[in-house]
PDB file of C-alpha atoms in Angstrom:
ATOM      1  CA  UNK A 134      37.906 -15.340   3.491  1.00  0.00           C
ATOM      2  CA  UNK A 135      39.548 -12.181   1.934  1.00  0.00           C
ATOM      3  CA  UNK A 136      41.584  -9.853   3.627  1.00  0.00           C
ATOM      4  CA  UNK A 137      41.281  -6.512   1.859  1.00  0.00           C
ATOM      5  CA  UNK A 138      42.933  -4.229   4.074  1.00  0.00           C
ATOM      6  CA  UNK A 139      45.321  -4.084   7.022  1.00  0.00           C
ATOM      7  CA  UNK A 140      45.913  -1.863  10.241  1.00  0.00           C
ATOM      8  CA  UNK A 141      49.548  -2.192  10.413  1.00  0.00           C
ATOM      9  CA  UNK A 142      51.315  -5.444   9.602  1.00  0.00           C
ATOM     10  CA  UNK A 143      50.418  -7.037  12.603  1.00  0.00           C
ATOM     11  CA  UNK A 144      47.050  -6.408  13.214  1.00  0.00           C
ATOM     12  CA  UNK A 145      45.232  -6.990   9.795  1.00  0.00           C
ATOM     13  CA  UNK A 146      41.404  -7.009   9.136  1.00  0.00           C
ATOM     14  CA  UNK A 147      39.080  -9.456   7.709  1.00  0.00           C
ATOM     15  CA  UNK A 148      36.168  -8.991   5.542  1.00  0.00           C
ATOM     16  CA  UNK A 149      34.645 -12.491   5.387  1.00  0.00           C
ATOM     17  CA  UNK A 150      31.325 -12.557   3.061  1.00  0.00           C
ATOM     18  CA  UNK A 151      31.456 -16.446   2.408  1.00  0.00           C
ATOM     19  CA  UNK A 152      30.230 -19.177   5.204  1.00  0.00           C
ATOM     20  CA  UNK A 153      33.452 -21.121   6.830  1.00  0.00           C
ATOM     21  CA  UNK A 154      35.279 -22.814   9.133  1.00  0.00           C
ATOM     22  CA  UNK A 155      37.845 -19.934  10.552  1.00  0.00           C
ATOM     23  CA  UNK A 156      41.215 -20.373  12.081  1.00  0.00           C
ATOM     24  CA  UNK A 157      42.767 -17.384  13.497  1.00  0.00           C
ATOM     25  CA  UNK A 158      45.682 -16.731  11.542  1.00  0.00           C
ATOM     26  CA  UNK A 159      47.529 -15.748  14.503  1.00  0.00           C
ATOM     27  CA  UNK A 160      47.481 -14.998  18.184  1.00  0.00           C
ATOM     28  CA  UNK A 161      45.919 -12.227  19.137  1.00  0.00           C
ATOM     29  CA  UNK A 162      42.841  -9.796  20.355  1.00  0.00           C
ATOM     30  CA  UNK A 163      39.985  -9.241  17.882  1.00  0.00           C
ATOM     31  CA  UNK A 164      37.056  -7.367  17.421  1.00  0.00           C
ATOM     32  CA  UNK A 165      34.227  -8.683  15.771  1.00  0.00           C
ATOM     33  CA  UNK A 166      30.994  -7.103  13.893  1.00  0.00           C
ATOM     34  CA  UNK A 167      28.569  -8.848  12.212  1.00  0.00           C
ATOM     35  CA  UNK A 168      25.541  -8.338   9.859  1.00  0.00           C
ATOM     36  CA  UNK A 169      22.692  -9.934   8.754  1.00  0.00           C
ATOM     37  CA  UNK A 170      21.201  -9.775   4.931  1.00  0.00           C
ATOM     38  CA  UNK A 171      18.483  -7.453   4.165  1.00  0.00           C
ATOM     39  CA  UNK A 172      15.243  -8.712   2.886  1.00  0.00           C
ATOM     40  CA  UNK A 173      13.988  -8.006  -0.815  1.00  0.00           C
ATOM     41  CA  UNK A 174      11.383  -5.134  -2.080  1.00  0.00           C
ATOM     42  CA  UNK A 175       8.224  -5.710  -3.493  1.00  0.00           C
ATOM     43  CA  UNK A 176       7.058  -5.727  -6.906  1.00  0.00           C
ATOM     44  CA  UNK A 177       3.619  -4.513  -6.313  1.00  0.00           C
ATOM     45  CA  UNK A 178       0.237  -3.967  -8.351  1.00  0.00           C
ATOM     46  CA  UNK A 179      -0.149  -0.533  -7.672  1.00  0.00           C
ATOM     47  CA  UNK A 180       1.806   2.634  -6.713  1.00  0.00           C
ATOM     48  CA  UNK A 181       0.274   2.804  -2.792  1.00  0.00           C
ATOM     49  CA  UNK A 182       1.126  -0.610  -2.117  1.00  0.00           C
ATOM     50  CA  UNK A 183       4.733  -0.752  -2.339  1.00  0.00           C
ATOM     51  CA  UNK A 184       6.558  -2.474   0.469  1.00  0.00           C
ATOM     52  CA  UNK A 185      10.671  -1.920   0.698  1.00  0.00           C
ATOM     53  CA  UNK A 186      12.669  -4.804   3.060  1.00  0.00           C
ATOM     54  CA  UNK A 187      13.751  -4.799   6.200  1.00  0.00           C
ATOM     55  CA  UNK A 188      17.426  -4.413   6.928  1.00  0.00           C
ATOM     56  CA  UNK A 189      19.537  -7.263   8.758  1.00  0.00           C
ATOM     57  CA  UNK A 190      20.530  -6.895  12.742  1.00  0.00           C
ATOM     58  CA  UNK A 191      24.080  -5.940  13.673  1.00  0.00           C
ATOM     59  CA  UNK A 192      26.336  -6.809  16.620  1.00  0.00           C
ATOM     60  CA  UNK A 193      29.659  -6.123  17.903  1.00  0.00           C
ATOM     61  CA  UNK A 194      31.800  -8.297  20.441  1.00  0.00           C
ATOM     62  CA  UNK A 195      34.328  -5.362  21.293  1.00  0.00           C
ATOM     63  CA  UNK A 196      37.088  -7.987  23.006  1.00  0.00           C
ATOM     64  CA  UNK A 197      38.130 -11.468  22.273  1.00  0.00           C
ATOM     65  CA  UNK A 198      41.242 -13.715  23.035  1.00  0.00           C
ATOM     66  CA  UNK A 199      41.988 -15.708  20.178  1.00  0.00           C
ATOM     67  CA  UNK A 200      45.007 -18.335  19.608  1.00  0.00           C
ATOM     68  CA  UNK A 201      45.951 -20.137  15.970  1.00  0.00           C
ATOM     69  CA  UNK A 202      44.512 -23.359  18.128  1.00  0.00           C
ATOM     70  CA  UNK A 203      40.611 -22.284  17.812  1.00  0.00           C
ATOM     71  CA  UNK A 204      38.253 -22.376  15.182  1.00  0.00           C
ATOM     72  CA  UNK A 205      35.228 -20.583  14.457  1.00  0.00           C
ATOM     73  CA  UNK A 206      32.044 -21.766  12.218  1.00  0.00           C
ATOM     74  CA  UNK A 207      30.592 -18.869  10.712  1.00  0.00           C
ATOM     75  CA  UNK A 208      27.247 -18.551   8.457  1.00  0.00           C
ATOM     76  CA  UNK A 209      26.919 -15.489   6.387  1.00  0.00           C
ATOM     77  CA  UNK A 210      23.199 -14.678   5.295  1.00  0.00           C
ATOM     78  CA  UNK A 211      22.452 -13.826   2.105  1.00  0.00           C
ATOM     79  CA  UNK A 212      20.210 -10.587   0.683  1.00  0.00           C
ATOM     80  CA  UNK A 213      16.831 -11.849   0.021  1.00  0.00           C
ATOM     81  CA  UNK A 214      15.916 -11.172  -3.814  1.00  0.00           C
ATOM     82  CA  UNK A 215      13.158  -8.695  -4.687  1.00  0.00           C
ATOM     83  CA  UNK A 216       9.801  -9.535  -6.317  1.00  0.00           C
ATOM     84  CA  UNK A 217       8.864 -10.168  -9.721  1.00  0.00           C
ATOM     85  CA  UNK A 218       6.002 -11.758 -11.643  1.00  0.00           C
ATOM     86  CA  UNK A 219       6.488 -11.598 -15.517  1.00  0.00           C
ATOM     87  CA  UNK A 220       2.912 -12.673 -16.432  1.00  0.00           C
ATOM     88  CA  UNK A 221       0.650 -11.243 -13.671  1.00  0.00           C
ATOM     89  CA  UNK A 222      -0.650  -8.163 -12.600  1.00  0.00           C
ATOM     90  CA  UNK A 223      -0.488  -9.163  -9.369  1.00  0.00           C
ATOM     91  CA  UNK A 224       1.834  -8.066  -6.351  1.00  0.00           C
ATOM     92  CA  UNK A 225       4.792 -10.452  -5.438  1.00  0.00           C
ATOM     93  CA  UNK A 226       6.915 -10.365  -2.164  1.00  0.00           C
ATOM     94  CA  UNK A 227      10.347  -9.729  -1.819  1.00  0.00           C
ATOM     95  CA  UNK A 228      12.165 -13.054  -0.062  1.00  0.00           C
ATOM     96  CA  UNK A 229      13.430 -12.823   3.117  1.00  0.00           C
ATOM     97  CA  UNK A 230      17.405 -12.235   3.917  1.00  0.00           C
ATOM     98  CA  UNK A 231      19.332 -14.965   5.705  1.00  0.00           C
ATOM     99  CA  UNK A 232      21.038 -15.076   9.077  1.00  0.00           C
ATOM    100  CA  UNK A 233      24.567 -14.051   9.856  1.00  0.00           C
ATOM    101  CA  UNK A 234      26.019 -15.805  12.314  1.00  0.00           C
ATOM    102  CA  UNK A 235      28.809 -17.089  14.750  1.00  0.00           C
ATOM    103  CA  UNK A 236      30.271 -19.574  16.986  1.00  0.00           C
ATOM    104  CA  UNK A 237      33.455 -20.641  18.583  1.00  0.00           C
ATOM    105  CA  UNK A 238      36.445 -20.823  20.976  1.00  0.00           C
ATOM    106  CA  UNK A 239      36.335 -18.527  23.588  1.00  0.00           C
ATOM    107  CA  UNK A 240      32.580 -17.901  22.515  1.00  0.00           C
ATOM    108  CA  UNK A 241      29.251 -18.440  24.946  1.00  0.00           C
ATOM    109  CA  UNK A 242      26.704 -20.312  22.563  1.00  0.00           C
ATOM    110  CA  UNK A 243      26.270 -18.810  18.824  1.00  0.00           C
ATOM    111  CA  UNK A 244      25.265 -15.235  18.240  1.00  0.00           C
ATOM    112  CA  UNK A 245      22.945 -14.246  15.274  1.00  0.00           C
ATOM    113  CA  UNK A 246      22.037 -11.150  13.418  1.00  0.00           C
ATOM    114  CA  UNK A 247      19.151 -11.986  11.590  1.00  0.00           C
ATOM    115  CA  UNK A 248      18.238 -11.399   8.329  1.00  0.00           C
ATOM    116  CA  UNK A 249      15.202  -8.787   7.610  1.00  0.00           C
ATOM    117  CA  UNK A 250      12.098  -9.823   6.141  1.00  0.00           C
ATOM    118  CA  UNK A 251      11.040  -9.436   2.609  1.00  0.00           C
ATOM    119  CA  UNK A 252       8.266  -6.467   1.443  1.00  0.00           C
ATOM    120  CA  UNK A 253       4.696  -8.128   1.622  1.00  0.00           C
ATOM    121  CA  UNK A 254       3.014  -8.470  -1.961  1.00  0.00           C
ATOM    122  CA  UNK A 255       0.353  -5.885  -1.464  1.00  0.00           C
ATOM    123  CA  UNK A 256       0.000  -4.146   2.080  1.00  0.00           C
ATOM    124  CA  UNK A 257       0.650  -0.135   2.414  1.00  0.00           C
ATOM    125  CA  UNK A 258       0.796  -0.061   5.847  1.00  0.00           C
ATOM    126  CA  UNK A 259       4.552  -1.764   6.040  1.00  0.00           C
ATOM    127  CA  UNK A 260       7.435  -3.047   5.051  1.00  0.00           C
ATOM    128  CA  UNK A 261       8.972  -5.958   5.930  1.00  0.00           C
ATOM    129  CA  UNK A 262      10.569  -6.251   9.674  1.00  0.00           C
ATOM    130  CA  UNK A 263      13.867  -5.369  10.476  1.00  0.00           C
ATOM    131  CA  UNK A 264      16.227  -8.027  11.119  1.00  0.00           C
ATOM    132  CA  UNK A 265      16.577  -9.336  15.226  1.00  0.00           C
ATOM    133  CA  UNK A 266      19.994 -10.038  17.325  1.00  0.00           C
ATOM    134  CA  UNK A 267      20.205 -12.799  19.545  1.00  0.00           C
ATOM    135  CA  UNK A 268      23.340 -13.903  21.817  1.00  0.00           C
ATOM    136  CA  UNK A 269      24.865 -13.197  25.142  1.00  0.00           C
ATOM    137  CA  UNK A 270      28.498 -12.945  26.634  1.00  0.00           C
ATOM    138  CA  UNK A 271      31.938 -11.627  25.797  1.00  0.00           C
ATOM    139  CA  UNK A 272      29.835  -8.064  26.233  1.00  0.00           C
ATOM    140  CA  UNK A 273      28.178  -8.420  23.018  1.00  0.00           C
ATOM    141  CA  UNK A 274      26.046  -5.900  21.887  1.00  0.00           C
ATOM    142  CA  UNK A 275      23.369  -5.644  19.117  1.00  0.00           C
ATOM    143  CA  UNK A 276      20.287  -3.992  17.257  1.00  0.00           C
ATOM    144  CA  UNK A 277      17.892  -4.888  15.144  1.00  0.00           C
ATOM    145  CA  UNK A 278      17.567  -4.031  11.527  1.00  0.00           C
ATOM    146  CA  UNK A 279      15.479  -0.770  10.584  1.00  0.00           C
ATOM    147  CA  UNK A 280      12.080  -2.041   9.101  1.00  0.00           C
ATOM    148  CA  UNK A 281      11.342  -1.404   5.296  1.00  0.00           C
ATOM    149  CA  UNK A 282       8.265   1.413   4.661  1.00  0.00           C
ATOM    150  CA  UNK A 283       6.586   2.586   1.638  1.00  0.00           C
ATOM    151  CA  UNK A 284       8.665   1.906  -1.496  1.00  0.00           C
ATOM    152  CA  UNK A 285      11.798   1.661   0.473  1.00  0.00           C
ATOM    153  CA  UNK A 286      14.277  -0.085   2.722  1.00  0.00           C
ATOM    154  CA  UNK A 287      15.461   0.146   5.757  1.00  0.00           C
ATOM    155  CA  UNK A 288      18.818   0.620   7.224  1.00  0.00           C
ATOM    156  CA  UNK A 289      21.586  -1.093   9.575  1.00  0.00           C
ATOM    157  CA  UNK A 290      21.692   0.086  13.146  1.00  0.00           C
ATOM    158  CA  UNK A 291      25.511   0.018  14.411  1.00  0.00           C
ATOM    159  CA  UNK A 292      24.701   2.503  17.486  1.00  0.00           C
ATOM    160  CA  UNK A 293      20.612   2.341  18.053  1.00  0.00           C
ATOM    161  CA  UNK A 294      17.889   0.180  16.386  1.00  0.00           C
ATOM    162  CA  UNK A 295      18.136   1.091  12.581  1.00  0.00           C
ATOM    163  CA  UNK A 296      16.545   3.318  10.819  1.00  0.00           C
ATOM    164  CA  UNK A 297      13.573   2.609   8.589  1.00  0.00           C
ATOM    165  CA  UNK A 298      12.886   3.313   5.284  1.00  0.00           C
ATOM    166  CA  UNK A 299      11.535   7.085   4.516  1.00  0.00           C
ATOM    167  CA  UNK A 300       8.115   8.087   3.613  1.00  0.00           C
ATOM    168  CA  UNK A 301       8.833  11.569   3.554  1.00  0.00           C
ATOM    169  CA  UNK A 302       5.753  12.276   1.438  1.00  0.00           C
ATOM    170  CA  UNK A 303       4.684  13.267  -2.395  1.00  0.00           C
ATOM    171  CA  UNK A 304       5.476   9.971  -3.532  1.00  0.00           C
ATOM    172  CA  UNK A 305       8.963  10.532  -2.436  1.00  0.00           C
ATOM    173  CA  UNK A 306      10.129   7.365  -0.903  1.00  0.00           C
ATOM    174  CA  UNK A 307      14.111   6.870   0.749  1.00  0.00           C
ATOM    175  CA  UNK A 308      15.672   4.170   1.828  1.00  0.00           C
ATOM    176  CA  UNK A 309      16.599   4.238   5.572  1.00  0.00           C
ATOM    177  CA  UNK A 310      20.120   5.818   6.441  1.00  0.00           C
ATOM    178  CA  UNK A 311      23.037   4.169   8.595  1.00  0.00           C
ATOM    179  CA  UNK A 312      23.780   5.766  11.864  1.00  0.00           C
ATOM    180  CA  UNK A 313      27.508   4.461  11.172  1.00  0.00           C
ATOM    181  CA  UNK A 314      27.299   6.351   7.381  1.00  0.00           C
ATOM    182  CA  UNK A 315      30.950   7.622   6.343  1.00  0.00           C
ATOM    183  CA  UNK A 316      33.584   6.473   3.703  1.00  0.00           C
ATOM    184  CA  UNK A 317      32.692   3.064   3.411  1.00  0.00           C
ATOM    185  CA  UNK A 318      33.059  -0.275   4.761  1.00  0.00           C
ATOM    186  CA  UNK A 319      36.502  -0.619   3.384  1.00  0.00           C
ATOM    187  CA  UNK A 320      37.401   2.590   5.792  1.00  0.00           C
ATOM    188  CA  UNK A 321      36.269   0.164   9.003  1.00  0.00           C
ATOM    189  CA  UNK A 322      38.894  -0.443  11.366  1.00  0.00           C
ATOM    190  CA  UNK A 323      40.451  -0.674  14.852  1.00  0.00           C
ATOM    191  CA  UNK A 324      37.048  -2.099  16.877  1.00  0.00           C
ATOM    192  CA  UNK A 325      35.098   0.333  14.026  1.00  0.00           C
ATOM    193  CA  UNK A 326      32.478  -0.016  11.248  1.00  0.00           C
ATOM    194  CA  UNK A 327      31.918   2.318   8.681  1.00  0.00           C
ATOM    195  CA  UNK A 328      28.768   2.476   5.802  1.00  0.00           C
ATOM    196  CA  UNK A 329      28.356   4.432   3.144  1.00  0.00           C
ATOM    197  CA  UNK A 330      27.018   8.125   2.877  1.00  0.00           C
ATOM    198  CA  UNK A 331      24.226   7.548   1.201  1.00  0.00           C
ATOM    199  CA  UNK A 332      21.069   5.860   1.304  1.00  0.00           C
ATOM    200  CA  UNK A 333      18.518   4.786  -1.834  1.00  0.00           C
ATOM    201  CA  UNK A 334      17.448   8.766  -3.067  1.00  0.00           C
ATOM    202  CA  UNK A 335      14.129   9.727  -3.475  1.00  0.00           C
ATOM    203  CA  UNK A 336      11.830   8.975  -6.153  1.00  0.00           C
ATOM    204  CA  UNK A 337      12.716   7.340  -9.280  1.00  0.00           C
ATOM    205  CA  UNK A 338      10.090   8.492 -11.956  1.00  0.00           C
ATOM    206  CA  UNK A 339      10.766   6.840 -15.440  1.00  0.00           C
ATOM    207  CA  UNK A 340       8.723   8.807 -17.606  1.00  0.00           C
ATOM    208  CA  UNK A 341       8.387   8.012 -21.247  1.00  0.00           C
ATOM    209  CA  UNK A 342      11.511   6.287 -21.965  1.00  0.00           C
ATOM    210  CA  UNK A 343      14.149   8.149 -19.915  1.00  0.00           C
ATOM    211  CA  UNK A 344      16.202   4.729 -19.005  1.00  0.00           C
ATOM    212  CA  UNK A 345      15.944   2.644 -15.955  1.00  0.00           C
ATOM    213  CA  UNK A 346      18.141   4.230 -13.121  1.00  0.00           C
ATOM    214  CA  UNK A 347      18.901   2.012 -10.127  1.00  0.00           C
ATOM    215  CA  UNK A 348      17.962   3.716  -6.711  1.00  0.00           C
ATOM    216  CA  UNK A 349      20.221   1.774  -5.027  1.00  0.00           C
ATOM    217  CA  UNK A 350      22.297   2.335  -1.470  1.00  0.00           C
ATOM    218  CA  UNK A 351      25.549   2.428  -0.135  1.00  0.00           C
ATOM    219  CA  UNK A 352      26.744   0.150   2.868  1.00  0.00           C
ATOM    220  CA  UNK A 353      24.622  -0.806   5.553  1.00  0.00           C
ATOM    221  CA  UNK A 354      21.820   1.481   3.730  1.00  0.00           C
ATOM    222  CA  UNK A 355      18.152   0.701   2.939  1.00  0.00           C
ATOM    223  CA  UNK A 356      17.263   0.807  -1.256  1.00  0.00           C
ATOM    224  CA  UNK A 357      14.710   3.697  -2.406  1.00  0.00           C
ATOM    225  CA  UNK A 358      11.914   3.020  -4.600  1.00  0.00           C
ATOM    226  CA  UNK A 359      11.307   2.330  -8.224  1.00  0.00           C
ATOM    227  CA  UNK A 360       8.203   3.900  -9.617  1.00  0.00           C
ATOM    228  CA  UNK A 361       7.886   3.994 -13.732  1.00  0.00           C
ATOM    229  CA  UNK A 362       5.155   5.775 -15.162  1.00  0.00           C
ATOM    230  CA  UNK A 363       5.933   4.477 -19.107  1.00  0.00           C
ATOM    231  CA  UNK A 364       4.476   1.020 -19.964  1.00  0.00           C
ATOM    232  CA  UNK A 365       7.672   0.228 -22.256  1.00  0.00           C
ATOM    233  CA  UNK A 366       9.990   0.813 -18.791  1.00  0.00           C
ATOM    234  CA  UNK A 367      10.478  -1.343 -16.110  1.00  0.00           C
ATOM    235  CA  UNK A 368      10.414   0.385 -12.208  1.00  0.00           C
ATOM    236  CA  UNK A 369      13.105  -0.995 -11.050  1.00  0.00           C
ATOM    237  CA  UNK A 370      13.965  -0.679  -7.040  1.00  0.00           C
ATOM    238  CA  UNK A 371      17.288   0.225  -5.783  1.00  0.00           C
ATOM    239  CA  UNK A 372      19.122  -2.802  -4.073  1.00  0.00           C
ATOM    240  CA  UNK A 373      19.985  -2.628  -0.302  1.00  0.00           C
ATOM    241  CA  UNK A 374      23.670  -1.799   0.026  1.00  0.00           C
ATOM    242  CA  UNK A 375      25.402  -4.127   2.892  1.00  0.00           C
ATOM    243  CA  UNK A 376      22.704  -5.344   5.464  1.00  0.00           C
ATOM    244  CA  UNK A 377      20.169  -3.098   3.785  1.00  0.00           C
ATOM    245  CA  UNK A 378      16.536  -3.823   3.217  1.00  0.00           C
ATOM    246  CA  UNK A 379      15.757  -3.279  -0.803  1.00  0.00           C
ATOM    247  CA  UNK A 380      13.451  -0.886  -2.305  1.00  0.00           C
ATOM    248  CA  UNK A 381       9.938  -1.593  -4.029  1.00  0.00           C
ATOM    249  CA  UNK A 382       9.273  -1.030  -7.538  1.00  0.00           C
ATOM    250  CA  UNK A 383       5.964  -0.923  -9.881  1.00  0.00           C
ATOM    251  CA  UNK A 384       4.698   0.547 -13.407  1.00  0.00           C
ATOM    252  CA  UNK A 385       1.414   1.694 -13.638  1.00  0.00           C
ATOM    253  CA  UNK A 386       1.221   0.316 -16.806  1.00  0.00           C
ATOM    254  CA  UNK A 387       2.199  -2.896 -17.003  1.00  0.00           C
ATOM    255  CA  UNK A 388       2.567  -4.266 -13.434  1.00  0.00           C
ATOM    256  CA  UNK A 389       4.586  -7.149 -13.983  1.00  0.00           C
ATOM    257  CA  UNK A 390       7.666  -4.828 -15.356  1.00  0.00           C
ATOM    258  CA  UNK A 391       8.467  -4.038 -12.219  1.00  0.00           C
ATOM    259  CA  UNK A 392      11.251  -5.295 -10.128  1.00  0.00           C
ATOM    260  CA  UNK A 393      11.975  -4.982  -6.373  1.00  0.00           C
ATOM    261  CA  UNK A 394      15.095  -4.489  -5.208  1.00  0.00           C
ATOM    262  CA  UNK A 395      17.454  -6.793  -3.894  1.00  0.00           C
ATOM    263  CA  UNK A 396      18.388  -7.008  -0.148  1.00  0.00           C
ATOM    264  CA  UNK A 397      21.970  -6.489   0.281  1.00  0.00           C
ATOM    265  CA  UNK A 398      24.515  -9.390   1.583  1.00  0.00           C
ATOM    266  CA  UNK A 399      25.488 -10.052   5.228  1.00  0.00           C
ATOM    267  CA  UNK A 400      29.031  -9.850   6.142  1.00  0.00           C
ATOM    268  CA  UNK A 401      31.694 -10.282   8.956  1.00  0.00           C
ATOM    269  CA  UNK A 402      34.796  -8.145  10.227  1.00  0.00           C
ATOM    270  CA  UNK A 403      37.218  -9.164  12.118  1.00  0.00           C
ATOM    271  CA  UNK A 404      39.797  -7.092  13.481  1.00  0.00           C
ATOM    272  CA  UNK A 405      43.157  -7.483  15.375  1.00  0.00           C
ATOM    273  CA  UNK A 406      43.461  -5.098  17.970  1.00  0.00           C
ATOM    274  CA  UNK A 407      46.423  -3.291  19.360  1.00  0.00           C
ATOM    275  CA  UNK A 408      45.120  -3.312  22.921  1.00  0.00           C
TER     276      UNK A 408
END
């Protein structure tokens, strides 16, 4: 458990990214958000089959009593990895991201964002699914992850389902964009969470030795695609940024150079409330 920034002394806020037993570290009213991990990209054996991951699920309990007395287990999923094969020139999927979850004091059953599924191996038609929520009580509410699409992945949904991953066309393949995009996660606070501005850009074309560039997101973001067109340079997909589904990645001339893009890491927030 870290706590990386504070709201005024007495109601601070807690980024927890590790699984743990948590004890309130004082009386109080919290807010709590959690994501799910985002699955990986594909590595895939040709440029039209290129399958980004879906992004993990998101929910919010808005109100919660909570005394130094109760506990809280918490799981925190983990981005799924994106595919690579070093000797074949075959497709390989990305693996899927874990669950986030909680239970507790105060707390009707356990409540899950789930983790978005990896990019299949070699299927154009779609990425992997986006992440589900699951749970009830203390007015929860949730959305499932945005689904990965060609070459890219797909987003966290703080307001709506989120946003899947961009075929806008041309070989031009973005990840999916938070609905919640601003400053950062870091600029969360006071019953809100904040992503990043940007998702995975467009195509990344690595022609003839120009250097690998990661396309890869901001928070709660999907990963864009990796596409090399130089047998010497890897396509490398841009990694999820929190919760988001990773991009795909292939070379046309050596397959197994490529390397899908990782999903990103779940996470937790709590924070105290003033009201």
């Amino acid at each position: 458990m870290a706590v990386l920034g504070e709201s005024g002394g007495a109601f601070p806020q807690l980024f927890i990214t590790k699984s743990q037993t948590w004890v309130p570290p004082q009386d109080g009213t919290i807010c709590i958000h959690a994501v799910g991990s985002g699955g990986g990209g594909n590595q895939a054996a040709s440029s039209g089959n290129m399958s980004g991951g879906g992004a993990g699920a998101y929910f919010k309990v808005p109100s919660l009593a909570v005394t130094t007395s109760g506990s809280f287990t918490i799981v925190i999923g983990a981005g799924g990895r994106g595919g690579h094969n070093g000797s074949s020139t075959s497709g390989t999927v990305g693996d899927n991201g874990g669950n986030t979850t909680i239970a507790g004091t105060g707390l009707t059953g356990t409540k899950t964002a789930g983790g978005g599924d990896g990019g299949p191996a070699d299927d154009p038609s779609y990425g992997g699914a986006g992440g589900s929520f699951s749970g009830s009580g203390e007015s929860v509410v949730g959305y499932s992850g945005g689904n990965g699409a060609y070459g890219s992945g797909g987003a966290v949904g703080v307001y709506a389902t989120g946003q899947s991953g961009q075929n806008v066309g041309n070989g031009q393949a973005a990840g999916g964009q938070s609905d919640a995009a601003g400053s950062g996660i870091e600029t969360s606070g006071f019953g809100i969470i904040v992503g990043g501005r940007y998702s995975g850009g467009n195509v990344y074309n690595f022609v003839n030795g120009n250097g690998i560039q990661h396309n890869n997101a901001d928070d709660l973001s999907g990963g864009g695609k990796g596409y090399s067109t130089s047998g010497n340079m890897p396509g490398v997909g841009g990694n999820g940024g929190l919760g988001g589904g990773g991009g795909a990645a292939t070379t046309t001339a050596y397959v197994q150079n490529g390397y899908g893009g990782h999903g990103g890491d779940g996470i937790i927030i709590i924070q105290y409330l003033p009201w």
